[in-house]
Amino acid sequence: MIVITGAAGFIGSCLVSKLNENGFSNLILVDDFSNVDKQKNLEKKLFAETIHRDIFLNWFESNSSKIEFVFHIGAKTDTTLFDVQIFDTLNVNYSKSIWRICASNNIPMIYASSAATYGDGEFGYDDNESTIPDLKPLNPYGQSKQDFDVWALQQTEQPPHWYGLKFFNVYGPNEYHKGRMASVVFHSYHQIKTNRFVKLFKSHRKDFKDGEQLRDFVYVKDVVNVIMFLKKNKPNNGIYNLGSGKARTFKDLTTAIFNAVQQDCDIRYIDTPIDIRDKYQYFTEANMAKLVSVGYTKPFTNIEAGVKDYVKNYLEGNKYL
């Protein structure tokens, strides 16, 4: 059996779909299944059992001998929440418990870290593990991911194969339930359908023009391809970046959405809110050399192709992966 936490969420449900595609159906899906919209992500998917996250750890202790692999994708991901205790409970301590059970029972594990650990980027975006303890996240969510990364690197008792993945700006199908935390692609698409224009933040730095703030946008289908590669090939243990490796502007991204819906581009710029202005990132780009060095050769989808696929095959029909 294979465990997927966060299985009803965005990346988790896309991973379930990919596992099904590859012939895996004996899956244990772990999540808080109270969100009806999240449950739609699992329709037509094949799995053995669903377990609520609150009782999963006890179940895992009792059934560890049956588990072949753990994908720990679940987390509290709200970057605007500032209750540190919630992040400590759901992201740090919960992850430590899963790690310990995997280590004690020789179960390989892949877990979700985040590019939010890089903070304002003062130390760059290199997944060199010697520099990870120096990183300074800008919010409690990022700090919780940083705390677990640092803890994992300190452990002498480890799962036989383990990989922490620093997800950059992931977009794609199955994020309908995410509300304000959904991707820029999702929100921009709906702005265009409703208003026929998109609002983007102005630049408040002289070295960046409006709309030319840069992010590493990565399509969720690429994300699950990397996860499956790591499961199959079992390269060197450690923490890996997972972005496209190519920073693109918000203007590029938004233009791709307008092109996908075959509408003239109309971008209107608004002031970045004061409360987030000093923490707003102007550049992120994953250094992907480490993943390439362990044999990953598949090219990443550029935003023009990724946005077109997402819009045409999912958003326009309200469909799921």
Tab-separated table of C-alpha atoms in Angstrom:
chain	number	residue	atom	x	y	z
A	1	MET	CA	0.000	0.000	0.000
A	2	ILE	CA	1.040	3.591	-0.662
A	3	VAL	CA	0.106	6.501	1.611
A	4	ILE	CA	-0.634	9.995	0.278
A	5	THR	CA	-1.310	12.742	2.837
A	6	GLY	CA	-3.075	15.840	1.589
A	7	ALA	CA	-4.611	13.474	-0.950
A	8	ALA	CA	-7.765	15.526	-1.526
A	9	GLY	CA	-5.812	18.741	-2.025
A	10	PHE	CA	-4.340	20.307	-5.130
A	11	ILE	CA	-0.981	18.567	-5.623
A	12	GLY	CA	-2.008	15.478	-3.651
A	13	SER	CA	-5.019	14.692	-5.852
A	14	CYS	CA	-2.983	15.235	-9.025
A	15	LEU	CA	-0.456	12.758	-7.617
A	16	VAL	CA	-3.257	10.241	-6.977
A	17	SER	CA	-4.272	10.616	-10.628
A	18	LYS	CA	-0.677	10.032	-11.748
A	19	LEU	CA	-0.337	6.970	-9.526
A	20	ASN	CA	-3.560	5.549	-10.989
A	21	GLU	CA	-2.219	6.237	-14.478
A	22	ASN	CA	0.872	4.207	-13.577
A	23	GLY	CA	-1.142	1.244	-12.311
A	24	PHE	CA	-1.213	1.997	-8.564
A	25	SER	CA	-4.639	1.748	-6.933
A	26	ASN	CA	-3.900	0.271	-3.488
A	27	LEU	CA	-3.681	3.774	-2.050
A	28	ILE	CA	-4.365	5.083	1.452
A	29	LEU	CA	-5.611	8.662	1.158
A	30	VAL	CA	-5.149	10.910	4.176
A	31	ASP	CA	-6.711	14.365	4.565
A	32	ASP	CA	-9.360	16.411	6.326
A	33	PHE	CA	-12.239	15.415	4.072
A	34	SER	CA	-14.758	17.926	5.467
A	35	ASN	CA	-14.368	20.315	2.497
A	36	VAL	CA	-16.942	19.201	-0.098
A	37	ASP	CA	-15.090	20.987	-2.897
A	38	LYS	CA	-11.885	19.078	-2.074
A	39	GLN	CA	-13.759	15.783	-2.244
A	40	LYS	CA	-14.510	16.476	-5.918
A	41	ASN	CA	-10.767	16.159	-6.573
A	42	LEU	CA	-11.038	12.425	-5.820
A	43	GLU	CA	-14.032	11.555	-7.979
A	44	LYS	CA	-13.335	8.700	-10.445
A	45	LYS	CA	-9.967	7.965	-8.791
A	46	LEU	CA	-8.993	4.505	-7.589
A	47	PHE	CA	-7.917	3.948	-3.983
A	48	ALA	CA	-8.279	1.484	-1.130
A	49	GLU	CA	-9.219	3.650	1.840
A	50	THR	CA	-9.557	7.199	3.153
A	51	ILE	CA	-8.361	8.096	6.649
A	52	HIS	CA	-8.854	11.418	8.427
A	53	ARG	CA	-5.565	13.093	9.258
A	54	ASP	CA	-6.475	13.252	12.978
A	55	ILE	CA	-6.475	9.458	13.331
A	56	PHE	CA	-3.893	8.617	10.686
A	57	LEU	CA	-0.784	8.574	12.896
A	58	ASN	CA	-2.251	5.896	15.179
A	59	TRP	CA	-3.355	3.924	12.113
A	60	PHE	CA	0.114	4.268	10.596
A	61	GLU	CA	1.799	2.979	13.767
A	62	SER	CA	-0.409	-0.110	13.678
A	63	ASN	CA	-0.203	-0.736	9.920
A	64	SER	CA	3.334	0.339	9.045
A	65	SER	CA	4.333	-3.174	7.950
A	66	LYS	CA	1.838	-2.943	5.073
A	67	ILE	CA	3.121	0.379	3.704
A	68	GLU	CA	5.526	0.494	0.756
A	69	PHE	CA	5.916	4.267	0.345
A	70	VAL	CA	4.707	7.558	1.874
A	71	PHE	CA	4.018	10.769	-0.034
A	72	HIS	CA	3.577	13.395	2.684
A	73	ILE	CA	2.057	16.251	0.675
A	74	GLY	CA	-0.452	17.489	3.261
A	75	ALA	CA	0.207	20.724	5.134
A	76	LYS	CA	-1.365	23.921	6.370
A	77	THR	CA	-0.395	26.249	3.508
A	78	ASP	CA	-2.069	29.589	4.324
A	79	THR	CA	0.697	32.198	4.032
A	80	THR	CA	-1.541	34.868	5.603
A	81	LEU	CA	-2.122	32.917	8.817
A	82	PHE	CA	0.085	33.935	11.740
A	83	ASP	CA	-0.874	31.365	14.395
A	84	VAL	CA	2.486	29.650	14.906
A	85	GLN	CA	0.961	26.925	17.078
A	86	ILE	CA	-1.212	25.678	14.191
A	87	PHE	CA	1.837	25.398	11.920
A	88	ASP	CA	3.878	23.705	14.645
A	89	THR	CA	1.125	21.126	15.123
A	90	LEU	CA	0.155	20.400	11.514
A	91	ASN	CA	3.386	21.043	9.615
A	92	VAL	CA	6.294	20.442	11.975
A	93	ASN	CA	5.275	17.920	14.633
A	94	TYR	CA	2.963	15.919	12.353
A	95	SER	CA	5.776	15.615	9.804
A	96	LYS	CA	8.239	14.524	12.502
A	97	SER	CA	5.863	11.736	13.540
A	98	ILE	CA	5.533	10.482	9.964
A	99	TRP	CA	9.321	10.645	9.506
A	100	ARG	CA	9.966	8.629	12.699
A	101	ILE	CA	7.520	5.889	11.717
A	102	CYS	CA	9.037	5.705	8.231
A	103	ALA	CA	12.567	5.598	9.634
A	104	SER	CA	11.723	2.895	12.176
A	105	ASN	CA	10.071	0.715	9.548
A	106	ASN	CA	12.347	1.342	6.530
A	107	ILE	CA	9.613	3.068	4.512
A	108	PRO	CA	10.745	5.523	1.789
A	109	MET	CA	9.250	9.009	2.081
A	110	ILE	CA	8.787	12.101	-0.072
A	111	TYR	CA	7.551	15.235	1.665
A	112	ALA	CA	6.463	18.711	0.604
A	113	SER	CA	8.715	21.578	1.576
A	114	SER	CA	8.336	25.017	-0.013
A	115	ALA	CA	10.180	27.814	-1.777
A	116	ALA	CA	8.699	30.000	0.984
A	117	THR	CA	11.708	28.833	3.019
A	118	TYR	CA	13.914	31.114	0.881
A	119	GLY	CA	12.318	34.272	2.277
A	120	ASP	CA	13.264	37.393	0.328
A	121	GLY	CA	15.941	35.481	-1.570
A	122	GLU	CA	18.929	37.161	0.070
A	123	PHE	CA	20.733	33.795	0.081
A	124	GLY	CA	19.587	32.884	-3.425
A	125	TYR	CA	17.466	29.896	-4.457
A	126	ASP	CA	20.027	27.110	-4.353
A	127	ASP	CA	19.071	23.806	-2.675
A	128	ASN	CA	22.582	23.369	-1.278
A	129	GLU	CA	21.913	21.709	2.067
A	130	SER	CA	24.861	23.375	3.793
A	131	THR	CA	23.171	26.770	3.435
A	132	ILE	CA	19.623	25.712	4.334
A	133	PRO	CA	19.989	26.519	8.086
A	134	ASP	CA	20.778	30.146	7.173
A	135	LEU	CA	17.503	30.795	5.340
A	136	LYS	CA	15.039	33.349	6.753
A	137	PRO	CA	11.383	32.768	5.760
A	138	LEU	CA	9.019	35.742	5.802
A	139	ASN	CA	5.955	34.120	7.400
A	140	PRO	CA	5.016	31.321	9.835
A	141	TYR	CA	4.100	28.946	6.993
A	142	GLY	CA	7.551	29.285	5.432
A	143	GLN	CA	9.167	29.017	8.858
A	144	SER	CA	7.341	25.761	9.593
A	145	LYS	CA	8.683	24.254	6.373
A	146	GLN	CA	12.154	25.580	7.189
A	147	ASP	CA	12.006	24.147	10.714
A	148	PHE	CA	11.221	20.677	9.411
A	149	ASP	CA	13.873	20.823	6.663
A	150	VAL	CA	16.540	21.742	9.218
A	151	TRP	CA	15.335	19.037	11.612
A	152	ALA	CA	15.317	16.393	8.842
A	153	LEU	CA	18.904	17.193	7.876
A	154	GLN	CA	19.989	16.715	11.501
A	155	GLN	CA	18.533	13.214	11.862
A	156	THR	CA	20.768	10.163	12.044
A	157	GLU	CA	17.772	7.816	11.956
A	158	GLN	CA	16.268	8.299	8.506
A	159	PRO	CA	13.915	6.596	6.065
A	160	PRO	CA	15.925	4.459	3.604
A	161	HIS	CA	15.108	6.911	0.788
A	162	TRP	CA	13.786	10.398	1.527
A	163	TYR	CA	13.280	13.590	-0.462
A	164	GLY	CA	12.066	17.016	0.635
A	165	LEU	CA	10.734	19.028	-2.305
A	166	LYS	CA	10.777	22.826	-2.255
A	167	PHE	CA	7.740	23.593	-4.399
A	168	PHE	CA	7.865	26.968	-6.160
A	169	ASN	CA	4.734	28.620	-7.673
A	170	VAL	CA	2.668	25.585	-8.649
A	171	TYR	CA	-0.434	26.049	-10.811
A	172	GLY	CA	-2.810	23.693	-12.553
A	173	PRO	CA	-6.030	21.653	-12.251
A	174	ASN	CA	-7.673	20.614	-8.977
A	175	GLU	CA	-7.143	23.909	-7.138
A	176	TYR	CA	-10.808	24.966	-7.273
A	177	HIS	CA	-11.164	24.594	-3.480
A	178	LYS	CA	-8.198	26.772	-2.524
A	179	GLY	CA	-9.973	30.136	-2.472
A	180	ARG	CA	-7.579	33.075	-2.078
A	181	MET	CA	-4.611	30.673	-1.910
A	182	ALA	CA	-5.228	29.416	-5.466
A	183	SER	CA	-2.700	30.318	-8.160
A	184	VAL	CA	-2.474	33.598	-10.061
A	185	VAL	CA	-3.573	31.665	-13.161
A	186	PHE	CA	-6.798	30.556	-11.480
A	187	HIS	CA	-7.669	34.025	-10.174
A	188	SER	CA	-6.668	35.839	-13.365
A	189	TYR	CA	-8.738	33.486	-15.505
A	190	HIS	CA	-11.834	34.230	-13.441
A	191	GLN	CA	-11.134	37.971	-13.480
A	192	ILE	CA	-10.997	37.855	-17.270
A	193	LYS	CA	-14.224	35.866	-17.538
A	194	THR	CA	-16.014	38.279	-15.177
A	195	ASN	CA	-14.444	41.680	-15.933
A	196	ARG	CA	-12.499	41.141	-19.187
A	197	PHE	CA	-9.395	42.570	-17.496
A	198	VAL	CA	-6.814	41.512	-14.882
A	199	LYS	CA	-5.456	43.456	-11.921
A	200	LEU	CA	-1.784	43.031	-11.067
A	201	PHE	CA	0.324	44.705	-8.400
A	202	LYS	CA	2.379	47.715	-9.403
A	203	SER	CA	6.101	47.599	-8.861
A	204	HIS	CA	7.307	49.632	-5.903
A	205	ARG	CA	10.952	49.255	-6.873
A	206	LYS	CA	12.720	51.386	-9.475
A	207	ASP	CA	14.569	48.373	-10.914
A	208	PHE	CA	11.326	46.573	-11.876
A	209	LYS	CA	8.605	47.832	-14.192
A	210	ASP	CA	4.937	47.185	-13.374
A	211	GLY	CA	4.046	43.553	-14.039
A	212	GLU	CA	7.670	42.540	-14.467
A	213	GLN	CA	8.108	41.030	-11.027
A	214	LEU	CA	9.461	37.524	-11.611
A	215	ARG	CA	8.382	34.132	-10.298
A	216	ASP	CA	9.244	30.533	-11.031
A	217	PHE	CA	5.861	29.172	-12.160
A	218	VAL	CA	5.742	25.383	-12.428
A	219	TYR	CA	2.914	23.277	-13.872
A	220	VAL	CA	1.502	20.670	-11.497
A	221	LYS	CA	1.873	17.928	-14.136
A	222	ASP	CA	5.637	18.555	-14.070
A	223	VAL	CA	5.603	18.418	-10.278
A	224	VAL	CA	4.031	14.950	-10.198
A	225	ASN	CA	6.400	13.752	-12.926
A	226	VAL	CA	9.351	14.659	-10.704
A	227	ILE	CA	7.760	12.959	-7.701
A	228	MET	CA	7.270	9.758	-9.690
A	229	PHE	CA	10.855	9.930	-10.951
A	230	LEU	CA	12.167	10.088	-7.377
A	231	LYS	CA	9.973	7.186	-6.277
A	232	LYS	CA	11.140	4.997	-9.152
A	233	ASN	CA	14.836	5.887	-9.355
A	234	LYS	CA	15.679	6.519	-5.684
A	235	PRO	CA	18.630	8.915	-6.189
A	236	ASN	CA	20.644	10.549	-3.393
A	237	ASN	CA	18.577	11.430	-0.329
A	238	GLY	CA	18.027	15.080	0.484
A	239	ILE	CA	16.205	18.311	-0.225
A	240	TYR	CA	15.540	19.311	-3.824
A	241	ASN	CA	14.116	22.401	-5.511
A	242	LEU	CA	11.033	21.797	-7.601
A	243	GLY	CA	10.360	24.700	-9.933
A	244	SER	CA	10.685	25.113	-13.666
A	245	GLY	CA	14.145	26.640	-13.306
A	246	LYS	CA	13.054	29.640	-15.385
A	247	ALA	CA	11.682	32.846	-13.833
A	248	ARG	CA	8.932	34.569	-15.827
A	249	THR	CA	7.062	37.826	-15.259
A	250	PHE	CA	3.483	38.167	-14.068
A	251	LYS	CA	2.882	40.083	-17.283
A	252	ASP	CA	4.069	37.047	-19.295
A	253	LEU	CA	1.811	34.760	-17.304
A	254	THR	CA	-1.234	36.981	-17.627
A	255	THR	CA	-0.651	37.482	-21.352
A	256	ALA	CA	-0.608	33.700	-21.752
A	257	ILE	CA	-4.033	33.510	-20.075
A	258	PHE	CA	-5.491	36.192	-22.362
A	259	ASN	CA	-4.102	34.298	-25.361
A	260	ALA	CA	-5.582	31.025	-24.109
A	261	VAL	CA	-9.056	32.560	-23.868
A	262	GLN	CA	-8.497	34.398	-27.169
A	263	GLN	CA	-9.059	37.866	-25.752
A	264	ASP	CA	-7.108	41.106	-26.124
A	265	CYS	CA	-4.741	41.725	-23.219
A	266	ASP	CA	-6.028	44.260	-20.659
A	267	ILE	CA	-3.852	44.484	-17.528
A	268	ARG	CA	-4.547	47.156	-14.902
A	269	TYR	CA	-2.061	47.851	-12.137
A	270	ILE	CA	-2.967	48.508	-8.510
A	271	ASP	CA	-0.838	49.387	-5.482
A	272	THR	CA	0.585	46.480	-3.536
A	273	PRO	CA	-1.121	46.551	-0.105
A	274	ILE	CA	0.983	48.284	2.536
A	275	ASP	CA	0.834	45.319	4.926
A	276	ILE	CA	2.613	42.992	2.470
A	277	ARG	CA	4.635	45.512	0.470
A	278	ASP	CA	7.875	45.149	2.442
A	279	LYS	CA	7.658	41.332	2.226
A	280	TYR	CA	6.701	41.107	-1.433
A	281	GLN	CA	9.122	39.050	-3.525
A	282	TYR	CA	10.307	40.508	-6.821
A	283	PHE	CA	12.263	37.487	-8.018
A	284	THR	CA	12.233	33.724	-7.441
A	285	GLU	CA	13.925	31.102	-9.584
A	286	ALA	CA	14.714	27.530	-8.646
A	287	ASN	CA	18.237	26.312	-9.264
A	288	MET	CA	17.383	22.892	-10.712
A	289	ALA	CA	20.956	21.646	-11.189
A	290	LYS	CA	20.731	19.201	-8.285
A	291	LEU	CA	17.716	17.367	-9.702
A	292	VAL	CA	19.324	17.271	-13.144
A	293	SER	CA	22.522	15.903	-11.584
A	294	VAL	CA	20.686	12.806	-10.312
A	295	GLY	CA	19.297	11.991	-13.743
A	296	TYR	CA	16.095	13.970	-14.269
A	297	THR	CA	16.087	14.982	-17.933
A	298	LYS	CA	12.443	15.668	-18.810
A	299	PRO	CA	11.907	19.306	-19.892
A	300	PHE	CA	9.577	21.518	-17.867
A	301	THR	CA	6.452	22.964	-19.469
A	302	ASN	CA	6.759	26.654	-20.330
A	303	ILE	CA	3.962	28.922	-19.105
A	304	GLU	CA	2.455	29.409	-22.550
A	305	ALA	CA	1.899	25.653	-22.979
A	306	GLY	CA	1.012	25.023	-19.339
A	307	VAL	CA	-1.524	27.842	-19.143
A	308	LYS	CA	-3.122	26.811	-22.432
A	309	ASP	CA	-3.529	23.221	-21.246
A	310	TYR	CA	-4.890	24.320	-17.862
A	311	VAL	CA	-7.368	26.805	-19.338
A	312	LYS	CA	-8.582	24.770	-22.320
A	313	ASN	CA	-8.728	21.311	-20.757
A	314	TYR	CA	-9.708	22.120	-17.161
A	315	LEU	CA	-10.822	25.657	-16.248
A	316	GLU	CA	-13.120	26.218	-19.221
A	317	GLY	CA	-15.056	23.033	-18.473
A	318	ASN	CA	-14.593	23.069	-14.691
A	319	LYS	CA	-12.861	19.698	-15.092
A	320	TYR	CA	-10.469	17.784	-12.873
A	321	LEU	CA	-7.211	15.933	-13.470
